[in-house]
PDB file of C-alpha atoms in Angstrom:
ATOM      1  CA  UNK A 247      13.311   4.369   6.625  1.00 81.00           C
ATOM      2  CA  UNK A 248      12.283   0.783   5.249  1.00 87.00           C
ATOM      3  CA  UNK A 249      14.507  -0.334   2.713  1.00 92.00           C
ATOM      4  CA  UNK A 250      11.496  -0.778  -0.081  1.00 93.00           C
ATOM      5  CA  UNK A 251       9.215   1.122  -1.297  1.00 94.00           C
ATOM      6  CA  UNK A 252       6.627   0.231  -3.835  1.00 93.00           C
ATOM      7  CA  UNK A 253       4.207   3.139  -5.776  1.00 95.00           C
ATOM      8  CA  UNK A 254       1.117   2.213  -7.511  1.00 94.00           C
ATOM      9  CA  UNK A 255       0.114   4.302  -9.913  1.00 96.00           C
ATOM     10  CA  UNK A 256      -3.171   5.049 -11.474  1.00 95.00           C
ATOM     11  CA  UNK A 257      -4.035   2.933 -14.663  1.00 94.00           C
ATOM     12  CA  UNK A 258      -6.155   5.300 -16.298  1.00 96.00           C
ATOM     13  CA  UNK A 259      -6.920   9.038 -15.647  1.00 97.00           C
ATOM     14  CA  UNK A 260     -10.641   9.946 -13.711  1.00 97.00           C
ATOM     15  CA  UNK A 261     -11.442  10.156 -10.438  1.00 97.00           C
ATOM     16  CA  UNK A 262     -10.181   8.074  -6.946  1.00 97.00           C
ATOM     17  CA  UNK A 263     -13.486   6.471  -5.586  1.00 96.00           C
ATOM     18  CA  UNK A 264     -11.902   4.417  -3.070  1.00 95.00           C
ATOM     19  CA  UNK A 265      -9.591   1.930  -1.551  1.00 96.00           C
ATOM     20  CA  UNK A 266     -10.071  -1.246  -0.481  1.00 94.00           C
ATOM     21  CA  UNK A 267      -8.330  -0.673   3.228  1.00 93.00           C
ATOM     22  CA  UNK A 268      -8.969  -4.596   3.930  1.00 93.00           C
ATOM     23  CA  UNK A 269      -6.445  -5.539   1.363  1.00 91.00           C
ATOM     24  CA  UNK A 270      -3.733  -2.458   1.872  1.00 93.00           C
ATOM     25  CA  UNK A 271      -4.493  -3.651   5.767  1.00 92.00           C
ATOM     26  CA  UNK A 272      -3.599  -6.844   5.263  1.00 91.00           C
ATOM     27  CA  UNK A 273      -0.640  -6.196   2.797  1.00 89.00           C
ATOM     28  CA  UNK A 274       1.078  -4.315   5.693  1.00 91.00           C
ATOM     29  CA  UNK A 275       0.457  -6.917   8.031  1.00 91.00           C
ATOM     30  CA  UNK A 276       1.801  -9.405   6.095  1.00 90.00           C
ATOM     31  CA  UNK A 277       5.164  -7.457   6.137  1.00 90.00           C
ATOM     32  CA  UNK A 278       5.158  -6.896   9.452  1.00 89.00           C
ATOM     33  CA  UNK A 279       3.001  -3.846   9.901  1.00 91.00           C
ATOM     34  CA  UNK A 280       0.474  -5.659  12.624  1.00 88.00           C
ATOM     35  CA  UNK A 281       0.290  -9.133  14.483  1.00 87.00           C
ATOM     36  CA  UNK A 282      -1.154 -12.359  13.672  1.00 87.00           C
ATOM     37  CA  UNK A 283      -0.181 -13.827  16.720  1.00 88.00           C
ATOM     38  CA  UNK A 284       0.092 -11.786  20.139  1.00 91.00           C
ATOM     39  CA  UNK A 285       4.019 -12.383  20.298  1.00 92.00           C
ATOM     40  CA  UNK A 286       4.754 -11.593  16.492  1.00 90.00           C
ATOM     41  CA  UNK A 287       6.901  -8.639  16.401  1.00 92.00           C
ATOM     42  CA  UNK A 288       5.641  -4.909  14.642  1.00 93.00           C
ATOM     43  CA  UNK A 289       8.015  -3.686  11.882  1.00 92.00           C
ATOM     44  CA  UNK A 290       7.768   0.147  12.488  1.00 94.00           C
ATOM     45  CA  UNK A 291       9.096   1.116   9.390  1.00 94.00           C
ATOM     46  CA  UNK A 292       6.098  -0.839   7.669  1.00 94.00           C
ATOM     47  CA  UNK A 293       3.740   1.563   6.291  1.00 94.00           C
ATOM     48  CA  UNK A 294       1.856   3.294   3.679  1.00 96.00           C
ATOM     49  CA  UNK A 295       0.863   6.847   2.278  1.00 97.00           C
ATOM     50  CA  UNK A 296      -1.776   7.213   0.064  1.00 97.00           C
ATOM     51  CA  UNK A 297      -0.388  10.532  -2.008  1.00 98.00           C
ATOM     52  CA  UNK A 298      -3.792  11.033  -4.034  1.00 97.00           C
ATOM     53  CA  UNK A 299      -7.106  11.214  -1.628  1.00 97.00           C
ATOM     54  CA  UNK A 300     -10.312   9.886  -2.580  1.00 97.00           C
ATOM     55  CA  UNK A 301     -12.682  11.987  -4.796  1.00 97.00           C
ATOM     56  CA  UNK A 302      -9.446  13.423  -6.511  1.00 98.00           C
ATOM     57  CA  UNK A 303      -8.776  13.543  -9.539  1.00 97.00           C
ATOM     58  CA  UNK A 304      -5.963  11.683 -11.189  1.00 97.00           C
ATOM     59  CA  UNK A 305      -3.702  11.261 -14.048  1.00 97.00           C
ATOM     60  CA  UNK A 306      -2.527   7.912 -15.781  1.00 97.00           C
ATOM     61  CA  UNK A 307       0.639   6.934 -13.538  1.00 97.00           C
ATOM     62  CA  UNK A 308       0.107   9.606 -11.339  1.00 97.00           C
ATOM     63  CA  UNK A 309       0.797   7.852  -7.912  1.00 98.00           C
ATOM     64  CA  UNK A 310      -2.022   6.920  -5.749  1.00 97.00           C
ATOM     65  CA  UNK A 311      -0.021   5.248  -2.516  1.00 96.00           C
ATOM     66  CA  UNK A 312       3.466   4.648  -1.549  1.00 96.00           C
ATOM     67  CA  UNK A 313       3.980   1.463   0.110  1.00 95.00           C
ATOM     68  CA  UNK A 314       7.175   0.770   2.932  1.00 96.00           C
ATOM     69  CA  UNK A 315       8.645  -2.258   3.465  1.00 94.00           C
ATOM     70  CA  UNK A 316      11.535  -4.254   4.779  1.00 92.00           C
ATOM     71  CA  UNK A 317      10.749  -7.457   2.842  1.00 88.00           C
ATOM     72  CA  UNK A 318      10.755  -7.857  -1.104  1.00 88.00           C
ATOM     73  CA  UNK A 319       6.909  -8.073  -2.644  1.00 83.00           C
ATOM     74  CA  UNK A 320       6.142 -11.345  -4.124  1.00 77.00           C
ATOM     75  CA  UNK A 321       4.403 -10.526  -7.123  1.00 66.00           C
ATOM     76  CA  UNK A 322       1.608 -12.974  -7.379  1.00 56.00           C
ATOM     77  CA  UNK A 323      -1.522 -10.598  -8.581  1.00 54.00           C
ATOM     78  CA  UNK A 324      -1.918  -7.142  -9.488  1.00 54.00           C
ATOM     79  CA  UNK A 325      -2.993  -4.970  -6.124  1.00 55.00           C
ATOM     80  CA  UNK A 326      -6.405  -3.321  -6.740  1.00 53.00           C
ATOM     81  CA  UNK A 327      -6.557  -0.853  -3.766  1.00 50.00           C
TER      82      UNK A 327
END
């Protein structure tokens, strides 16, 4: 089990259109989830779950994905996923 986990939650109740796999693909490669060169290393305990499906509807803070990670998130910008 990865030693981090980060939830994002919904910011407003309605309905989950989408997510923007690009960026949640690249998130998790940047911790180790895929390669950027062909001798990097895979983390396997990088990954995510997204808890609430698209065309659901959802809550404020009700959780949308669940995140796994071995390295700390730097928090530079909010994630829109």
């Amino acid at each position: 089990m990865a030693n981090h986990q980060t939830t994002v939650l919904a910011e407003r109740e309605g309905y989950v259109i989408d997510y923007d796999a690009m960026a949640m693909a690249q998130l998790a490669r940047q911790h180790g989830a895929g390669r950027f060169a062909l001798d990097d290393d895979i983390d396997p305990l990088v990954g995510m779950v997204i808890e609430t499906p698209t065309g659901s509807n959802v809550d404020k803070n009700e959780p949308l994905l669940t995140f796994y990670h071995t390295q700390p998130l730097e928090r530079r910008r909010p994630c829109r996923c």
